[in-house]
Coordinates of N, CA, C and O in Angstrom, one line a residue:
M1 N 33.9 -88.2 25.4 CA 34.6 -89.0 24.4 C 34.5 -90.5 24.8 O 34.8 -90.8 26.0
R2 N 34.2 -91.3 23.9 CA 34.2 -92.8 24.2 C 35.3 -93.4 23.4 O 35.5 -93.1 22.2
F3 N 36.0 -94.3 24.1 CA 37.1 -95.0 23.4 C 36.6 -96.3 22.9 O 35.7 -96.9 23.5
P4 N 37.1 -96.8 21.8 CA 36.7 -98.1 21.3 C 37.1 -99.2 22.3 O 38.1 -99.1 22.9
P5 N 36.3 -100.3 22.3 CA 36.8 -101.4 23.2 C 38.0 -102.1 22.6 O 38.3 -102.0 21.4
I6 N 38.8 -102.6 23.5 CA 40.0 -103.3 23.1 C 39.8 -104.8 23.2 O 39.3 -105.3 24.2
S7 N 40.2 -105.5 22.1 CA 40.2 -106.9 22.1 C 41.3 -107.4 21.2 O 41.6 -106.7 20.2
L8 N 41.8 -108.6 21.5 CA 42.8 -109.2 20.7 C 42.2 -110.4 20.1 O 41.5 -111.2 20.8
S9 N 42.5 -110.7 18.8 CA 42.0 -111.9 18.2 C 43.2 -112.6 17.6 O 44.1 -112.0 17.0
L10 N 43.2 -113.9 17.9 CA 44.3 -114.7 17.4 C 44.1 -115.0 15.9 O 42.9 -115.1 15.5
P11 N 45.1 -115.2 15.2 CA 44.9 -115.5 13.7 C 44.1 -116.8 13.5 O 44.2 -117.7 14.3
D12 N 43.4 -116.8 12.4 CA 42.6 -118.0 12.1 C 43.4 -119.3 12.0 O 42.9 -120.3 12.4
W13 N 44.6 -119.3 11.5 CA 45.4 -120.5 11.4 C 45.7 -121.1 12.7 O 46.0 -122.3 12.8
L14 N 45.6 -120.4 13.8 CA 46.0 -120.9 15.1 C 45.0 -122.0 15.6 O 45.5 -122.9 16.3
D15 N 43.7 -122.0 15.3 CA 42.8 -123.0 15.7 C 43.3 -124.4 15.1 O 43.3 -125.4 15.9
E16 N 43.6 -124.4 13.9 CA 44.0 -125.7 13.3 C 45.4 -126.1 13.8 O 45.6 -127.3 14.1
F17 N 46.2 -125.2 14.1 CA 47.6 -125.4 14.7 C 47.4 -126.1 16.0 O 48.0 -127.1 16.4
L18 N 46.5 -125.5 16.9 CA 46.3 -126.0 18.2 C 45.6 -127.4 18.2 O 45.9 -128.2 19.1
S19 N 44.8 -127.6 17.2 CA 44.1 -128.9 17.2 C 45.1 -130.1 16.9 O 44.9 -131.2 17.3
R20 N 46.3 -129.7 16.3 CA 47.3 -130.7 16.1 C 48.2 -130.9 17.3 O 49.1 -131.7 17.3
N21 N 48.1 -130.0 18.3 CA 49.0 -130.0 19.4 C 48.2 -130.1 20.7 O 48.4 -129.3 21.6
E22 N 47.4 -131.0 20.9 CA 46.6 -131.2 22.1 C 47.2 -132.1 23.1 O 46.8 -132.1 24.3
D23 N 48.2 -132.9 22.7 CA 48.8 -133.8 23.7 C 49.7 -133.0 24.6 O 50.4 -132.1 24.2
P24 N 49.8 -133.4 25.9 CA 50.7 -132.7 26.8 C 52.2 -132.9 26.3 O 52.5 -133.9 25.7
L25 N 53.0 -131.8 26.5 CA 54.4 -131.8 26.1 C 55.2 -131.9 27.4 O 55.2 -130.9 28.2
V26 N 55.9 -132.9 27.6 CA 56.5 -133.2 28.9 C 57.9 -132.7 29.1 O 58.4 -132.8 30.2
D27 N 58.6 -132.1 28.1 CA 59.9 -131.5 28.4 C 60.1 -130.2 27.7 O 59.3 -129.8 26.8
N28 N 61.1 -129.4 28.1 CA 61.4 -128.1 27.6 C 61.6 -128.0 26.1 O 61.1 -127.1 25.5
E29 N 62.3 -129.0 25.6 CA 62.5 -129.0 24.1 C 61.2 -129.1 23.3 O 61.1 -128.5 22.3
K30 N 60.3 -130.0 23.8 CA 59.1 -130.2 23.0 C 58.2 -128.9 23.2 O 57.6 -128.5 22.2
R31 N 58.2 -128.3 24.3 CA 57.4 -127.1 24.5 C 58.0 -126.0 23.7 O 57.3 -125.2 23.1
M32 N 59.4 -125.9 23.7 CA 60.0 -124.8 22.9 C 59.8 -125.1 21.4 O 59.6 -124.1 20.6
A33 N 59.8 -126.3 21.0 CA 59.5 -126.6 19.6 C 58.1 -126.1 19.2 O 58.0 -125.5 18.1
L34 N 57.2 -126.1 20.1 CA 55.8 -125.6 19.8 C 55.9 -124.1 19.7 O 55.4 -123.5 18.7
A35 N 56.6 -123.4 20.6 CA 56.7 -121.9 20.6 C 57.5 -121.5 19.3 O 57.1 -120.5 18.7
V36 N 58.5 -122.2 18.9 CA 59.2 -121.8 17.7 C 58.3 -122.1 16.4 O 58.3 -121.2 15.5
E37 N 57.6 -123.1 16.5 CA 56.6 -123.4 15.4 C 55.6 -122.3 15.3 O 55.2 -121.9 14.2
L38 N 55.1 -121.8 16.4 CA 54.2 -120.7 16.5 C 54.8 -119.5 15.8 O 54.2 -118.8 15.0
S39 N 56.1 -119.2 16.1 CA 56.7 -118.0 15.6 C 56.9 -118.1 14.1 O 56.7 -117.2 13.3
R40 N 57.3 -119.3 13.6 CA 57.5 -119.6 12.2 C 56.1 -119.5 11.5 O 56.0 -118.9 10.4
S41 N 55.1 -120.1 12.0 CA 53.7 -120.0 11.4 C 53.2 -118.6 11.3 O 52.6 -118.2 10.3
N42 N 53.5 -117.8 12.3 CA 53.1 -116.4 12.3 C 53.8 -115.7 11.1 O 53.2 -114.9 10.4
L43 N 55.1 -116.0 10.9 CA 55.9 -115.4 9.8 C 55.3 -115.9 8.5 O 55.0 -115.1 7.6
E44 N 55.2 -117.2 8.3 CA 54.7 -117.8 7.0 C 53.3 -117.4 6.7 O 53.0 -117.3 5.5
N45 N 52.5 -117.1 7.7 CA 51.1 -116.7 7.4 C 50.9 -115.2 7.2 O 49.9 -114.7 7.0
G46 N 52.0 -114.5 7.5 CA 52.0 -113.0 7.4 C 51.1 -112.4 8.4 O 50.5 -111.3 8.1
T47 N 51.0 -112.9 9.6 CA 50.0 -112.4 10.6 C 50.7 -111.7 11.7 O 50.1 -111.3 12.7
G48 N 52.0 -111.5 11.6 CA 52.7 -110.7 12.7 C 54.2 -111.0 12.7 O 54.8 -111.6 11.8
G49 N 54.8 -110.5 13.8 CA 56.3 -110.6 13.9 C 56.7 -112.0 14.2 O 55.9 -112.9 14.5
P50 N 58.0 -112.3 14.2 CA 58.6 -113.6 14.4 C 58.7 -114.1 15.8 O 59.8 -114.6 16.2
F51 N 57.6 -114.0 16.5 CA 57.7 -114.4 18.0 C 56.5 -115.3 18.3 O 55.4 -115.0 17.9
G52 N 56.7 -116.3 19.1 CA 55.7 -117.2 19.6 C 55.9 -117.5 21.1 O 57.0 -117.5 21.5
A53 N 54.8 -117.7 21.8 CA 54.9 -118.1 23.2 C 53.7 -118.9 23.6 O 52.7 -119.0 22.9
A54 N 53.9 -119.6 24.7 CA 52.8 -120.5 25.2 C 52.9 -120.6 26.7 O 54.0 -120.5 27.3
I55 N 51.8 -120.8 27.3 CA 51.7 -121.1 28.7 C 51.3 -122.5 28.9 O 50.3 -123.0 28.3
F56 N 52.1 -123.2 29.7 CA 51.8 -124.7 30.0 C 51.6 -124.8 31.5 O 52.2 -124.1 32.3
E57 N 50.9 -125.9 31.9 CA 51.0 -126.4 33.2 C 52.4 -127.0 33.4 O 52.7 -127.9 32.6
S58 N 53.1 -126.6 34.3 CA 54.5 -127.0 34.4 C 54.6 -128.5 34.6 O 55.4 -129.2 33.9
G59 N 53.9 -129.1 35.5 CA 54.0 -130.5 35.8 C 53.4 -131.4 34.7 O 54.1 -132.4 34.2
S60 N 52.2 -131.1 34.3 CA 51.5 -132.0 33.3 C 51.9 -131.8 31.9 O 51.8 -132.7 31.0
G61 N 52.4 -130.6 31.5 CA 52.7 -130.3 30.2 C 51.5 -129.9 29.3 O 51.6 -129.7 28.1
R62 N 50.4 -129.7 30.0 CA 49.1 -129.3 29.3 C 49.3 -127.9 28.8 O 49.6 -127.0 29.6
L63 N 49.0 -127.7 27.5 CA 49.0 -126.4 26.9 C 47.7 -125.6 27.4 O 46.6 -126.1 27.3
V64 N 47.9 -124.5 28.0 CA 46.8 -123.7 28.5 C 46.5 -122.6 27.5 O 45.3 -122.3 27.3
A65 N 47.5 -121.9 26.9 CA 47.2 -120.9 26.0 C 48.4 -120.7 25.1 O 49.6 -120.9 25.5
A66 N 48.2 -120.2 23.9 CA 49.3 -119.9 23.0 C 49.2 -118.4 22.6 O 48.1 -117.8 22.6
G67 N 50.3 -117.8 22.2 CA 50.3 -116.5 21.7 C 51.3 -116.3 20.6 O 52.3 -117.0 20.6
V68 N 51.0 -115.4 19.7 CA 51.9 -114.9 18.7 C 51.9 -113.4 18.7 O 51.1 -112.8 19.3
N69 N 53.0 -112.9 18.1 CA 53.1 -111.4 18.0 C 52.0 -110.8 17.1 O 51.9 -111.3 16.0
L70 N 51.2 -109.9 17.6 CA 50.1 -109.3 16.9 C 50.2 -107.8 16.8 O 49.3 -107.1 16.5
V71 N 51.4 -107.3 17.1 CA 51.7 -105.8 17.1 C 51.1 -105.1 15.9 O 50.3 -104.2 15.9
E72 N 51.6 -105.5 14.7 CA 51.2 -104.8 13.5 C 49.8 -105.2 13.1 O 49.0 -104.3 12.7
A73 N 49.5 -106.5 13.1 CA 48.2 -107.0 12.7 C 47.0 -106.3 13.4 O 46.0 -106.1 12.9
Q74 N 47.3 -105.9 14.7 CA 46.2 -105.4 15.5 C 46.5 -104.0 16.0 O 45.8 -103.5 16.9
D75 N 47.5 -103.3 15.4 CA 47.9 -102.0 15.8 C 47.9 -101.8 17.3 O 47.3 -100.9 17.9
C76 N 48.7 -102.7 18.0 CA 48.7 -102.7 19.4 C 50.1 -103.0 19.9 O 50.6 -104.1 19.8
S77 N 50.9 -102.0 20.3 CA 52.3 -102.2 20.6 C 52.5 -103.1 21.8 O 53.6 -103.6 22.0
I78 N 51.5 -103.4 22.6 CA 51.7 -104.3 23.7 C 51.3 -105.8 23.4 O 51.5 -106.7 24.2
A79 N 50.9 -106.0 22.1 CA 50.5 -107.4 21.7 C 51.7 -108.3 21.3 O 51.7 -108.8 20.3
H80 N 52.7 -108.3 22.2 CA 53.8 -109.2 22.1 C 53.3 -110.7 22.4 O 52.4 -110.9 23.1
A81 N 54.0 -111.7 21.8 CA 53.6 -113.1 22.0 C 53.4 -113.4 23.4 O 52.5 -114.1 23.8
E82 N 54.4 -113.0 24.3 CA 54.3 -113.4 25.7 C 53.0 -112.8 26.3 O 52.3 -113.4 27.1
M83 N 52.8 -111.5 26.0 CA 51.6 -110.8 26.6 C 50.3 -111.4 26.2 O 49.4 -111.6 26.9
V84 N 50.3 -111.8 24.9 CA 49.1 -112.4 24.3 C 48.9 -113.8 25.0 O 47.8 -114.1 25.4
A85 N 49.9 -114.6 25.1 CA 49.8 -115.9 25.8 C 49.4 -115.8 27.2 O 48.5 -116.5 27.7
I86 N 49.9 -114.8 27.9 CA 49.6 -114.6 29.3 C 48.1 -114.2 29.4 O 47.3 -114.7 30.2
A87 N 47.7 -113.2 28.6 CA 46.3 -112.8 28.6 C 45.3 -113.9 28.3 O 44.3 -114.0 29.0
F88 N 45.6 -114.7 27.3 CA 44.7 -115.8 27.0 C 44.7 -116.9 28.1 O 43.6 -117.5 28.4
A89 N 45.8 -117.1 28.7 CA 45.8 -118.1 29.8 C 45.0 -117.5 31.0 O 44.2 -118.3 31.6
Q90 N 45.1 -116.3 31.3 CA 44.3 -115.7 32.4 C 42.8 -115.7 32.1 O 42.0 -116.1 33.0
K91 N 42.5 -115.5 30.9 CA 41.0 -115.6 30.5 C 40.6 -117.0 30.5 O 39.5 -117.3 31.0
T92 N 41.4 -117.9 30.0 CA 41.0 -119.4 30.0 C 40.8 -119.9 31.5 O 39.8 -120.6 31.7
L93 N 41.7 -119.4 32.4 CA 41.6 -119.9 33.8 C 40.7 -119.0 34.7 O 40.6 -119.3 35.8
A94 N 40.2 -117.9 34.1 CA 39.4 -116.9 34.8 C 40.1 -116.4 36.1 O 39.5 -116.3 37.1
T95 N 41.4 -116.0 35.9 CA 42.1 -115.4 37.0 C 43.2 -114.6 36.5 O 43.9 -115.0 35.5
Y96 N 43.5 -113.5 37.1 CA 44.6 -112.6 36.7 C 45.9 -113.2 37.2 O 47.0 -112.8 36.9
D97 N 45.9 -114.2 38.2 CA 47.0 -114.7 38.8 C 47.2 -116.1 38.5 O 46.6 -117.0 39.1
L98 N 48.1 -116.4 37.6 CA 48.4 -117.8 37.2 C 49.2 -118.6 38.3 O 49.4 -119.8 38.1
G99 N 49.5 -117.9 39.4 CA 50.2 -118.6 40.5 C 49.2 -118.6 41.7 O 49.7 -118.9 42.8
A100 N 48.0 -118.4 41.5 CA 47.0 -118.4 42.6 C 47.0 -119.8 43.3 O 47.2 -120.8 42.8
T101 N 46.6 -119.7 44.6 CA 46.5 -120.9 45.4 C 45.5 -121.8 44.8 O 44.4 -121.4 44.3
G102 N 45.9 -123.1 44.8 CA 45.0 -124.1 44.2 C 45.2 -124.4 42.7 O 44.7 -125.4 42.2
L103 N 46.0 -123.6 42.1 CA 46.3 -123.8 40.6 C 47.7 -124.5 40.6 O 48.6 -124.3 41.4
P104 N 47.9 -125.3 39.5 CA 49.2 -125.9 39.3 C 50.2 -124.8 38.9 O 49.8 -123.7 38.5
D105 N 51.5 -125.0 39.1 CA 52.5 -124.0 38.6 C 52.3 -123.9 37.1 O 52.1 -124.9 36.4
H106 N 52.5 -122.7 36.6 CA 52.5 -122.4 35.1 C 53.8 -121.9 34.6 O 54.6 -121.3 35.4
E107 N 54.1 -122.2 33.4 CA 55.3 -121.9 32.8 C 55.1 -121.2 31.5 O 54.2 -121.5 30.7
L108 N 55.9 -120.1 31.3 CA 55.9 -119.3 30.0 C 57.0 -119.8 29.2 O 58.2 -119.8 29.6
V109 N 56.7 -120.3 28.0 CA 57.8 -120.7 27.0 C 57.7 -119.8 25.9 O 56.7 -119.6 25.2
T110 N 58.8 -119.1 25.6 CA 58.9 -118.0 24.6 C 60.0 -118.2 23.6 O 61.1 -118.6 24.0
S111 N 59.7 -118.0 22.3 CA 60.7 -118.3 21.3 C 61.9 -117.4 21.4 O 63.0 -117.7 20.9
T112 N 61.8 -116.2 22.0 CA 62.9 -115.3 22.2 C 62.8 -114.7 23.6 O 61.7 -114.5 24.1
E113 N 63.9 -114.5 24.2 CA 63.9 -113.9 25.6 C 62.9 -112.7 25.6 O 62.8 -111.9 24.7
P114 N 62.3 -112.5 26.8 CA 61.4 -111.4 26.9 C 62.0 -110.0 26.7 O 63.2 -109.8 27.2
C115 N 61.3 -109.1 26.1 CA 61.8 -107.7 26.0 C 61.5 -107.1 27.4 O 61.0 -107.7 28.3
A116 N 61.8 -105.8 27.5 CA 61.7 -105.1 28.8 C 60.2 -105.1 29.3 O 59.9 -105.3 30.5
M117 N 59.3 -104.9 28.4 CA 57.8 -104.9 28.7 C 57.4 -106.3 29.2 O 56.8 -106.4 30.3
C118 N 57.7 -107.3 28.5 CA 57.3 -108.6 28.8 C 58.0 -109.1 30.1 O 57.4 -109.8 30.9
L119 N 59.2 -108.7 30.3 CA 59.9 -109.1 31.5 C 59.2 -108.5 32.7 O 59.0 -109.2 33.7
G120 N 58.7 -107.2 32.6 CA 58.0 -106.6 33.7 C 56.7 -107.3 34.0 O 56.3 -107.4 35.2
A121 N 56.1 -107.9 33.0 CA 54.8 -108.6 33.2 C 54.9 -110.0 33.8 O 54.0 -110.5 34.4
I122 N 56.1 -110.6 33.7 CA 56.2 -112.0 34.1 C 55.9 -112.1 35.6 O 55.1 -113.0 36.0
P123 N 56.5 -111.4 36.5 CA 56.2 -111.6 38.0 C 54.7 -111.4 38.3 O 54.1 -112.1 39.1
W124 N 54.1 -110.4 37.7 CA 52.7 -110.0 37.9 C 51.8 -111.1 37.4 O 50.7 -111.2 37.8
S125 N 52.2 -111.8 36.4 CA 51.3 -112.8 35.8 C 51.1 -114.0 36.7 O 50.1 -114.7 36.5
G126 N 52.1 -114.3 37.5 CA 52.0 -115.5 38.4 C 52.7 -116.7 37.8 O 52.7 -117.8 38.5
V127 N 53.3 -116.7 36.7 CA 54.0 -117.9 36.2 C 55.2 -118.1 37.1 O 55.8 -117.2 37.6
R128 N 55.6 -119.4 37.2 CA 56.7 -119.8 38.1 C 57.9 -120.2 37.4 O 59.0 -120.4 38.0
H129 N 57.8 -120.4 36.1 CA 58.9 -120.8 35.3 C 58.9 -120.1 33.9 O 57.8 -119.9 33.4
V130 N 60.1 -119.8 33.4 CA 60.2 -119.1 32.1 C 61.3 -119.9 31.3 O 62.4 -120.2 31.8
V131 N 60.9 -120.3 30.1 CA 61.9 -121.0 29.2 C 62.0 -120.2 27.9 O 61.0 -119.8 27.3
C132 N 63.3 -119.9 27.6 CA 63.5 -119.0 26.4 C 64.3 -119.7 25.4 O 65.2 -120.5 25.6
G133 N 64.1 -119.4 24.1 CA 64.8 -119.9 22.9 C 65.9 -119.0 22.5 O 67.0 -119.0 23.1
A134 N 65.6 -118.1 21.6 CA 66.6 -117.1 21.1 C 67.0 -116.1 22.2 O 66.2 -115.9 23.1
R135 N 68.1 -115.6 22.1 CA 68.6 -114.6 23.1 C 68.1 -113.2 22.6 O 67.8 -112.9 21.5
D136 N 68.1 -112.3 23.6 CA 67.9 -110.8 23.4 C 68.7 -110.3 22.3 O 68.3 -109.6 21.3
E137 N 70.0 -110.7 22.3 CA 70.9 -110.1 21.2 C 70.6 -110.7 19.8 O 70.9 -110.0 18.8
D138 N 69.9 -111.8 19.8 CA 69.5 -112.3 18.5 C 68.4 -111.4 17.9 O 68.4 -111.2 16.6
A139 N 67.5 -111.0 18.7 CA 66.4 -110.0 18.2 C 67.0 -108.7 17.9 O 66.7 -108.1 16.9
R140 N 67.9 -108.2 18.7 CA 68.6 -106.9 18.5 C 69.4 -107.0 17.2 O 69.5 -106.0 16.5
A141 N 70.0 -108.1 16.9 CA 70.9 -108.3 15.7 C 70.1 -108.0 14.4 O 70.7 -107.6 13.4
I142 N 68.8 -108.3 14.4 CA 68.0 -108.0 13.2 C 67.3 -106.6 13.3 O 66.6 -106.2 12.3
G143 N 67.5 -105.9 14.4 CA 67.1 -104.5 14.5 C 66.0 -104.2 15.5 O 65.6 -103.0 15.7
F144 N 65.4 -105.2 16.1 CA 64.4 -105.0 17.1 C 65.0 -104.3 18.4 O 66.1 -104.6 18.8
D145 N 64.3 -103.3 18.9 CA 64.7 -102.7 20.2 C 64.0 -103.4 21.3 O 62.7 -103.4 21.4
E146 N 64.7 -104.1 22.1 CA 64.2 -104.9 23.2 C 64.0 -104.1 24.5 O 63.5 -104.7 25.5
G147 N 64.3 -102.8 24.5 CA 64.2 -102.0 25.7 C 65.3 -102.3 26.7 O 66.1 -103.2 26.5
H148 N 65.4 -101.5 27.7 CA 66.4 -101.6 28.7 C 66.0 -102.7 29.7 O 65.0 -102.6 30.3
K149 N 66.9 -103.7 29.8 CA 66.7 -104.7 30.8 C 68.0 -104.8 31.7 O 69.1 -104.7 31.1
P150 N 67.8 -105.1 32.9 CA 69.0 -105.2 33.8 C 69.8 -106.4 33.3 O 69.3 -107.4 32.8
S151 N 71.2 -106.3 33.3 CA 72.0 -107.4 32.8 C 71.8 -108.7 33.5 O 71.9 -109.8 32.9
G152 N 71.4 -108.7 34.7 CA 71.1 -109.9 35.5 C 69.6 -110.2 35.6 O 69.2 -110.7 36.7
W153 N 68.9 -110.0 34.6 CA 67.4 -110.1 34.6 C 67.0 -111.5 35.0 O 66.0 -111.7 35.8
A154 N 67.6 -112.5 34.6 CA 67.2 -113.9 34.9 C 67.5 -114.2 36.4 O 66.6 -114.8 37.0
D155 N 68.6 -113.7 36.9 CA 68.8 -113.8 38.3 C 67.8 -113.1 39.2 O 67.4 -113.6 40.3
L156 N 67.4 -111.9 38.7 CA 66.3 -111.2 39.4 C 65.0 -112.0 39.5 O 64.3 -112.0 40.5
L157 N 64.7 -112.6 38.4 CA 63.5 -113.4 38.4 C 63.6 -114.6 39.4 O 62.7 -115.0 40.1
E158 N 64.8 -115.2 39.3 CA 65.1 -116.3 40.2 C 64.9 -115.9 41.7 O 64.4 -116.7 42.5
K159 N 65.4 -114.7 42.0 CA 65.2 -114.2 43.4 C 63.7 -114.0 43.8 O 63.4 -114.0 45.0
Q160 N 62.9 -113.9 42.8 CA 61.4 -113.8 43.0 C 60.8 -115.2 43.0 O 59.5 -115.3 43.0
G161 N 61.6 -116.2 42.9 CA 61.0 -117.6 42.9 C 60.5 -118.1 41.5 O 59.8 -119.0 41.4
I162 N 61.0 -117.4 40.5 CA 60.7 -117.8 39.1 C 61.9 -118.4 38.4 O 62.9 -117.6 38.2
T163 N 61.9 -119.6 38.1 CA 63.0 -120.3 37.5 C 63.1 -119.8 36.0 O 62.1 -119.6 35.4
V164 N 64.3 -119.7 35.5 CA 64.6 -119.3 34.1 C 65.5 -120.3 33.5 O 66.6 -120.7 34.0
V165 N 65.1 -120.8 32.3 CA 66.0 -121.7 31.5 C 66.2 -121.0 30.1 O 65.2 -120.6 29.5
R166 N 67.4 -120.8 29.7 CA 67.7 -120.1 28.5 C 68.3 -121.0 27.4 O 68.8 -122.1 27.7
D167 N 68.3 -120.6 26.2 CA 68.9 -121.2 25.0 C 68.4 -122.6 24.7 O 69.1 -123.4 24.1
V168 N 67.1 -122.8 25.0 CA 66.5 -124.1 24.5 C 66.1 -123.9 23.1 O 65.4 -123.0 22.7
L169 N 66.7 -124.8 22.2 CA 66.5 -124.7 20.8 C 66.8 -123.3 20.2 O 66.2 -122.8 19.3
R170 N 67.8 -122.7 20.8 CA 68.2 -121.3 20.4 C 68.4 -121.2 18.9 O 67.9 -120.2 18.3
E171 N 69.1 -122.1 18.3 CA 69.4 -121.9 16.9 C 68.2 -122.0 16.0 O 68.0 -121.2 15.0
S172 N 67.2 -122.8 16.3 CA 66.0 -122.9 15.6 C 65.2 -121.6 15.8 O 64.6 -121.1 14.8
A173 N 65.1 -121.1 17.0 CA 64.4 -119.9 17.3 C 65.1 -118.7 16.6 O 64.4 -117.8 16.0
R174 N 66.4 -118.6 16.6 CA 67.2 -117.6 16.0 C 66.9 -117.6 14.5 O 66.9 -116.6 13.8
Q175 N 66.8 -118.8 13.9 CA 66.6 -118.9 12.4 C 65.3 -118.2 12.0 O 65.3 -117.6 10.9
V176 N 64.3 -118.3 12.8 CA 63.0 -117.7 12.5 C 63.2 -116.1 12.4 O 62.8 -115.5 11.5
L177 N 64.0 -115.6 13.3 CA 64.3 -114.2 13.3 C 65.1 -113.8 12.0 O 64.7 -112.8 11.4
L178 N 66.1 -114.6 11.7 CA 66.9 -114.3 10.5 C 66.0 -114.4 9.2 O 66.1 -113.6 8.3
D179 N 65.1 -115.4 9.2 CA 64.2 -115.6 8.0 C 63.3 -114.4 7.9 O 63.0 -113.9 6.8
Y180 N 62.8 -113.9 9.0 CA 61.9 -112.7 9.0 C 62.7 -111.5 8.4 O 62.1 -110.8 7.6
A181 N 63.9 -111.3 8.9 CA 64.7 -110.2 8.4 C 65.0 -110.3 6.9 O 64.9 -109.4 6.1
R182 N 65.3 -111.6 6.5 CA 65.7 -111.8 5.1 C 64.5 -111.6 4.2 O 64.6 -111.1 3.0
R183 N 63.3 -111.9 4.7 CA 62.1 -111.7 3.9 C 61.6 -110.2 3.9 O 60.6 -109.9 3.3
G184 N 62.3 -109.4 4.6 CA 62.0 -107.9 4.6 C 60.8 -107.6 5.6 O 60.1 -106.6 5.5
G185 N 60.7 -108.5 6.7 CA 59.6 -108.2 7.7 C 59.8 -106.9 8.3 O 61.0 -106.4 8.5
V186 N 58.7 -106.2 8.7 CA 58.8 -104.9 9.3 C 59.4 -105.0 10.7 O 59.0 -105.8 11.5
I187 N 60.5 -104.2 10.9 CA 61.1 -104.1 12.2 C 60.4 -102.9 12.9 O 60.9 -101.8 12.7
Y188 N 59.3 -103.2 13.6 CA 58.6 -102.1 14.2 C 59.4 -101.7 15.5 O 60.1 -102.5 16.1
N189 N 59.3 -100.4 15.9 CA 60.0 -99.9 17.0 C 61.5 -100.3 17.0 O 62.0 -101.0 17.9
P190 N 62.1 -100.0 15.9 CA 63.6 -100.4 15.8 C 64.4 -99.8 16.8 O 64.0 -98.8 17.4
D191 N 65.6 -100.3 17.0 CA 66.6 -99.8 17.9 C 66.9 -98.4 17.4 O 67.4 -98.2 16.3
R192 N 66.6 -97.4 18.2 CA 66.7 -96.0 17.8 C 68.0 -95.3 18.3 O 68.0 -94.1 18.3
R193 N 68.9 -96.1 18.8 CA 70.1 -95.5 19.4 C 70.9 -94.6 18.4 O 71.6 -93.7 18.8
D194 N 70.8 -94.9 17.2 CA 71.6 -94.2 16.2 C 71.0 -93.0 15.6 O 71.6 -92.2 14.9
E195 N 69.7 -92.7 16.1 CA 69.0 -91.5 15.5 C 69.5 -90.3 16.2 O 69.9 -90.2 17.3

């Protein structure tokens, strides 16, 4: 038996979006504004769930890779925005370790705090900083199951040398989640605790 090759394709609108965002972004709010705009564009273009993420060079603010949620569009449950951004950054830099010797520090900026899967991928990716918009409970409030995460997950990352900043433009990021739910967006893998 042969399995089909696996590949992820970013939505067509993303090329034009990125061409408007080529300048370095020097602070967390500007970087988060880009991640939130990615999540909103994914919603408005009907190309996936209400999540956006990006990998930046921490010091320079240079955008290395962008990701949006592609779970439904590509029938791939691991295609969360963070995972997509990490994968494209690794391909762009030709290394599985974004923290490799000789590379600048890299930062993951995500419109919503990472779910359990994405949280697990962060230390292995090599990113040294994580910046989050909406909270876990904001995603859960509209029905998404974020999986089991330790209550002190940010502190655990900090112990591994990965800084975490939360609540950057939280209300803007949360609004995208609410708009997705209001429009009847599919809540894939919903919280199944009540079943």
